[in-house]
Coordinates of C-alpha atoms in Angstrom, one line a residue:
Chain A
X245 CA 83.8 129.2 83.5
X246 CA 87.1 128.2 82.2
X247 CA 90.1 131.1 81.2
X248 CA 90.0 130.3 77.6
X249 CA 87.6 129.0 75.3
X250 CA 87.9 127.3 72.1
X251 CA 86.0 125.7 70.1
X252 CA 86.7 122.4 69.8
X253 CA 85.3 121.2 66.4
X254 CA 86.3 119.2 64.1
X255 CA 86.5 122.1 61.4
X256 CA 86.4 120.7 57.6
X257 CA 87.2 122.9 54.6
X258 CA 88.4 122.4 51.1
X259 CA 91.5 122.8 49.9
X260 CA 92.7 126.5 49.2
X261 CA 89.6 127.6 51.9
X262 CA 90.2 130.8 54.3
X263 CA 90.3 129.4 57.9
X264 CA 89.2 130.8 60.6
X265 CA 90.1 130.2 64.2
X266 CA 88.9 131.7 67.5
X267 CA 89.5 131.9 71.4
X268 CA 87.9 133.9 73.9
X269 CA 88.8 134.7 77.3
X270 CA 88.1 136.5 79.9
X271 CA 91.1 137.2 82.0
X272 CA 91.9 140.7 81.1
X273 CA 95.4 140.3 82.6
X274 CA 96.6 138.2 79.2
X275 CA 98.9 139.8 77.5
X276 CA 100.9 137.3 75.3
X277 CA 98.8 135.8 72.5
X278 CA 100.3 132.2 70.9
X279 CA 99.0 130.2 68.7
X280 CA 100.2 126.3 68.3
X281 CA 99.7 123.7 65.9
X282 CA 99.3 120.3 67.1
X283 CA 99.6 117.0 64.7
X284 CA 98.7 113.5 66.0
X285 CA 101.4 111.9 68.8
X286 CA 103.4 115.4 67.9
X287 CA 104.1 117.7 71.0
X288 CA 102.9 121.8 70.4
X289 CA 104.6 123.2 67.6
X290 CA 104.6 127.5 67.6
X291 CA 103.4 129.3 65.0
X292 CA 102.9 133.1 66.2
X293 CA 103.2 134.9 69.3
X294 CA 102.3 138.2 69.4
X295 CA 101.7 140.5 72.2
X296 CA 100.0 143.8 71.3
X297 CA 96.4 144.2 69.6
X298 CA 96.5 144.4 65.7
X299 CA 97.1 141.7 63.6
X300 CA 100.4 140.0 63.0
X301 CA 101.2 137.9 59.4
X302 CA 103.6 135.4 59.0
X303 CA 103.5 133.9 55.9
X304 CA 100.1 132.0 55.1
X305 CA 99.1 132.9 58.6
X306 CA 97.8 135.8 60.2
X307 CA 96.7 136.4 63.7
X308 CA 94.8 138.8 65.1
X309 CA 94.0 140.2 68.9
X310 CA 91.4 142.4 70.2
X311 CA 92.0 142.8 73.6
X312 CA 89.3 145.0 73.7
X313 CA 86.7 142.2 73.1
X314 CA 89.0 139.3 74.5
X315 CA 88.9 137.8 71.3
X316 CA 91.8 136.2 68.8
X317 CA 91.8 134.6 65.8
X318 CA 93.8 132.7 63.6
X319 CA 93.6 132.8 59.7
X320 CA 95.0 130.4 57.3
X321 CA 95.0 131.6 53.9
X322 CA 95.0 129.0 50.9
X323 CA 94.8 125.8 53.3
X324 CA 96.5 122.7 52.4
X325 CA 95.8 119.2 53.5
X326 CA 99.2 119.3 55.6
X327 CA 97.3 122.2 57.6
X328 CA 95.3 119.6 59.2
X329 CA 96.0 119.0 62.9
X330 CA 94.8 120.3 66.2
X331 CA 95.4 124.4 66.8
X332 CA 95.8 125.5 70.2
X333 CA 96.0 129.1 71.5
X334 CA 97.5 129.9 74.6
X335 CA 97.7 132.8 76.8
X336 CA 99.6 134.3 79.5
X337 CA 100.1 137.3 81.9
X338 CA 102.9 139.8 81.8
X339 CA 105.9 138.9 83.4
X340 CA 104.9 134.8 83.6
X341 CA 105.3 132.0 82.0
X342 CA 102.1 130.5 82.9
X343 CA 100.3 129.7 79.8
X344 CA 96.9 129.0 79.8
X345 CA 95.7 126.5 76.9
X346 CA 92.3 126.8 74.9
X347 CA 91.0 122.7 73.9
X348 CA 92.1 123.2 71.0
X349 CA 90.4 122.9 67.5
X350 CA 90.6 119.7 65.1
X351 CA 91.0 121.4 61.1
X352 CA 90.9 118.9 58.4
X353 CA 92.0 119.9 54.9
X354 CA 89.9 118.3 52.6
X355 CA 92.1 117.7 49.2
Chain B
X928 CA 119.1 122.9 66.9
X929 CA 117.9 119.6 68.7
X930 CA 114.3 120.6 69.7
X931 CA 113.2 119.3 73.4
X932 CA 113.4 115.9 74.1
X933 CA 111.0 113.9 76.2
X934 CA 111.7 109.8 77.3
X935 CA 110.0 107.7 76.8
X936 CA 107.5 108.3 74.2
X937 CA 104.8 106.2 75.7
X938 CA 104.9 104.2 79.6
X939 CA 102.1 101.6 80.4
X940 CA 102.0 101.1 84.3
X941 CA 100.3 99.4 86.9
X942 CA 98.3 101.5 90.0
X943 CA 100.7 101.6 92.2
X944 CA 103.9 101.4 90.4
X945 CA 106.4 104.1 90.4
X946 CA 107.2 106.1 86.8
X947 CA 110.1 108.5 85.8
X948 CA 109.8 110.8 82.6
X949 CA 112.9 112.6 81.5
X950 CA 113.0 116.1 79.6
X951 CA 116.2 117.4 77.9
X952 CA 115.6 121.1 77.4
X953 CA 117.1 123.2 74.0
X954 CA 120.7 123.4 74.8
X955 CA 121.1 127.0 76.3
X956 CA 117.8 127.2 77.7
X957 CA 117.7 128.2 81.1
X958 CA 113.5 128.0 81.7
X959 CA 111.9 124.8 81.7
X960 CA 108.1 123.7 82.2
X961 CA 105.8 120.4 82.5
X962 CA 102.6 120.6 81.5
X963 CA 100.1 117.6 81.5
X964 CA 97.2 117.1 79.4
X965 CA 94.5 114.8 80.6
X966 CA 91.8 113.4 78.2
X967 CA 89.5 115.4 77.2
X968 CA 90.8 118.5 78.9
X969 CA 93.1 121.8 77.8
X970 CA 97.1 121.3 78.5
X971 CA 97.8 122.3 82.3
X972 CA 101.0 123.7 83.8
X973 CA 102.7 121.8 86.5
X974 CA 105.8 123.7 87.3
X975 CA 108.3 126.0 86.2
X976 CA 112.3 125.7 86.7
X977 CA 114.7 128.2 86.5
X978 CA 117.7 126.5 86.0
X979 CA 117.6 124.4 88.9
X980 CA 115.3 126.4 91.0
X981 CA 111.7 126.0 90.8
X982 CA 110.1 129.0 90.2
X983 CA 106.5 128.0 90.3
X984 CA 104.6 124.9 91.1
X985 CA 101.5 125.6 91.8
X986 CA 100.0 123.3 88.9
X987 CA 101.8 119.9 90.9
X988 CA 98.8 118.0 91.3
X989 CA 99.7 116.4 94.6
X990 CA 102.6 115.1 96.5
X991 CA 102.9 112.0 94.6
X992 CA 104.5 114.5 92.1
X993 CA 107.9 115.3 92.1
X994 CA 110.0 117.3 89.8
X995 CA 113.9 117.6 89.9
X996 CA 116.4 119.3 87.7
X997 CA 119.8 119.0 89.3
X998 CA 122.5 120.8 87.4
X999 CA 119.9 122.8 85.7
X1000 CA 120.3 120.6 83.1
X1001 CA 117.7 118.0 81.9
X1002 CA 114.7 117.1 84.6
X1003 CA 112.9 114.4 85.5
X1004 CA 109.0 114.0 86.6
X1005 CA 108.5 110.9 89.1
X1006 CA 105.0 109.8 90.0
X1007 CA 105.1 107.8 93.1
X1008 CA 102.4 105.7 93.6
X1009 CA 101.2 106.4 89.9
X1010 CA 97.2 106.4 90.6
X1011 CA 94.8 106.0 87.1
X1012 CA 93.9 109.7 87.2
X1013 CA 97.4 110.3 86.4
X1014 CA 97.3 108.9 82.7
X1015 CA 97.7 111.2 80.0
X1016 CA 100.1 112.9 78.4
X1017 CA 103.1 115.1 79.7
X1018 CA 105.0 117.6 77.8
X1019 CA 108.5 119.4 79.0
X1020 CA 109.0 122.9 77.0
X1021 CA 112.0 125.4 77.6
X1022 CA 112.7 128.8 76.8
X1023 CA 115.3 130.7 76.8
X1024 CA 115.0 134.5 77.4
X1025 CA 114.7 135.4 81.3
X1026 CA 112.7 138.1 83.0
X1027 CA 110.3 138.1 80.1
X1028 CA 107.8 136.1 78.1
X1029 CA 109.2 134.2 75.4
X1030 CA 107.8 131.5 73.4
X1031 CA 108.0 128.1 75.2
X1032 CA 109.3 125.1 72.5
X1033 CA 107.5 122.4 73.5
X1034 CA 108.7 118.2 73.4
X1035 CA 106.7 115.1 71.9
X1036 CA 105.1 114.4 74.9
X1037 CA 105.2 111.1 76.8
X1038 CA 102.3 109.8 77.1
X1039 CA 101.2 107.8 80.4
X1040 CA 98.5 105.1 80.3
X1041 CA 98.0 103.9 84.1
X1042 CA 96.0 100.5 84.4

C-alpha cells in the first residue's frame, strides 16, 4: 500500500466549477501538508503548505487537513481554464525534508 | 529571483552511455534535493544536500548514481552506465530555511529518455 494516495483522474469541470481535490495517507507521522500544481514539461510549482489541521485560504484556493482522518483536500473556487494541469500533494515528517508525492490528479477547465 | 535551474531540458542516450544533469539552486539556498519521476509512478526523493554535505540518500537507486555538490553551490547528478530503467524525468528543488521544513522550489525537470 503506497504512503499517499491520489486519485489520478483526469477531472473535467466547467468553467467557474468548485473543485475538489483529495489525498489520503496513512502515515500518521506527516506533518507538513503541500499542495503543487503541475503544467505540461513545467517542473512542481507550490501553491500552499500548511502544517496544522484546519483549513488554510490563499486566494481562489483553499486547503484543508484532517489529520484525524488522514485526509486533505484542495478547493478551487471559480475555476479557470488556466487551472488546468496536474495537482500533486506531498507530505512530509517533522523535522525532514523527505516529501512524499501523491500521482497526482489531471484537472481540465472546460471553457 | 531566478527560480531553480535544471540543464539540459531533455537528454536522449544510448544503454550504456554516461549522462550528467546539472541543478543551480535559488541563490541563498543552502538545501538542495533530486527527485526522479518514472512513468507512471509518484515523484521519488534521491538525496538531500546540505550545502555540500549530503544529508540523506537513501532514495539513490544504485551505485550507478552519483550526486556531487562541491562548493555547496550548483550539483550535478551523473548516471554511469545509464541502464533503460533510468529514463524519466529528474527534478533539483532547494530551500532555504535550515533545521525546519520549508517549502522546497522545485526546477523544470530534465527529462531522460534511455534507448
Amino acid at each position: 500500500q503506497k504512503e499517499v494516495e491520489q486519485d489520478p483522474g483526469p477531472l473535467s469541470v466547467p468553467e467557474g466549477a468548485i473543485v475538489s481535490l483529495n489525498c489520503t495517507y496513512s502515515n500518521s507521522a506527516f506533518q507538513y501538508f503541500m499542495w503543487y500544481r503541475q503544467y505540461s514539461r513545467k517542473g512542481p510549482e507550490l501553491l500552499m503548505y500548511t502544517y496544522s489541521s484546519g483549513n488554510k485560504e490563499d486566494g481562489r484556493f483553499t486547503a484543508q487537513v484532517d489529520k484525524s482522518s488522514k485526509y486533505i483536500s484542495l478547493f478551487i473556487r471559480d475555476s479557470q481554464p488556466s487551472d488546468s494541469a496536474t495537482y500533486l500533494c506531498a507530505m512530509s515528517i517533522t523535522g525532514t525534508y523527505k516529501y512524499i508525492f501523491g500521482t497526482g490528479t489531471r484537472l481540465k477547465v472546460l471553457a | 529571483e531566478a527560480g531553480v535551474t535544471q540543464f539540459p531540458s531533455h537528454s536522449v542516450i544510448e544503454k550504456g552511455q554516461t549522462v550528467t544533469l546539472r541543478c543551480d539552486p535559488i541563490s541563498g539556498h543552502d538545501n538542495l534535493y533530486w527527485y526522479r519521476r518514472v512513468m507512471g509512478k509518484e515523484i521519488k526523493f534521491l538525496l538531500h544536500f546540505v550545502k555540500e554535505s549530503k544529508q540523506d540518500e537513501s532514495g539513490m537507486p544504485n551505485n550507478r548514481f552519483l550526486a556531487e555538490r562541491t562548493g555547496g553551490t550548483y550539483s550535478t547528478l551523473k548516471v554511469q552506465p545509464a541502464e533503460l530503467e533510468d529514463s524519466g524525468v529528474y527534478f533539483c528543488a532547494s530551500s532555504h530555511l535550515t533545521g525546519n521544513n520549508s517549502p522546497l522550489h522545485f526546477g523544470n525537470g530534465t527529462r531522460l529518455t534511455v534507448t
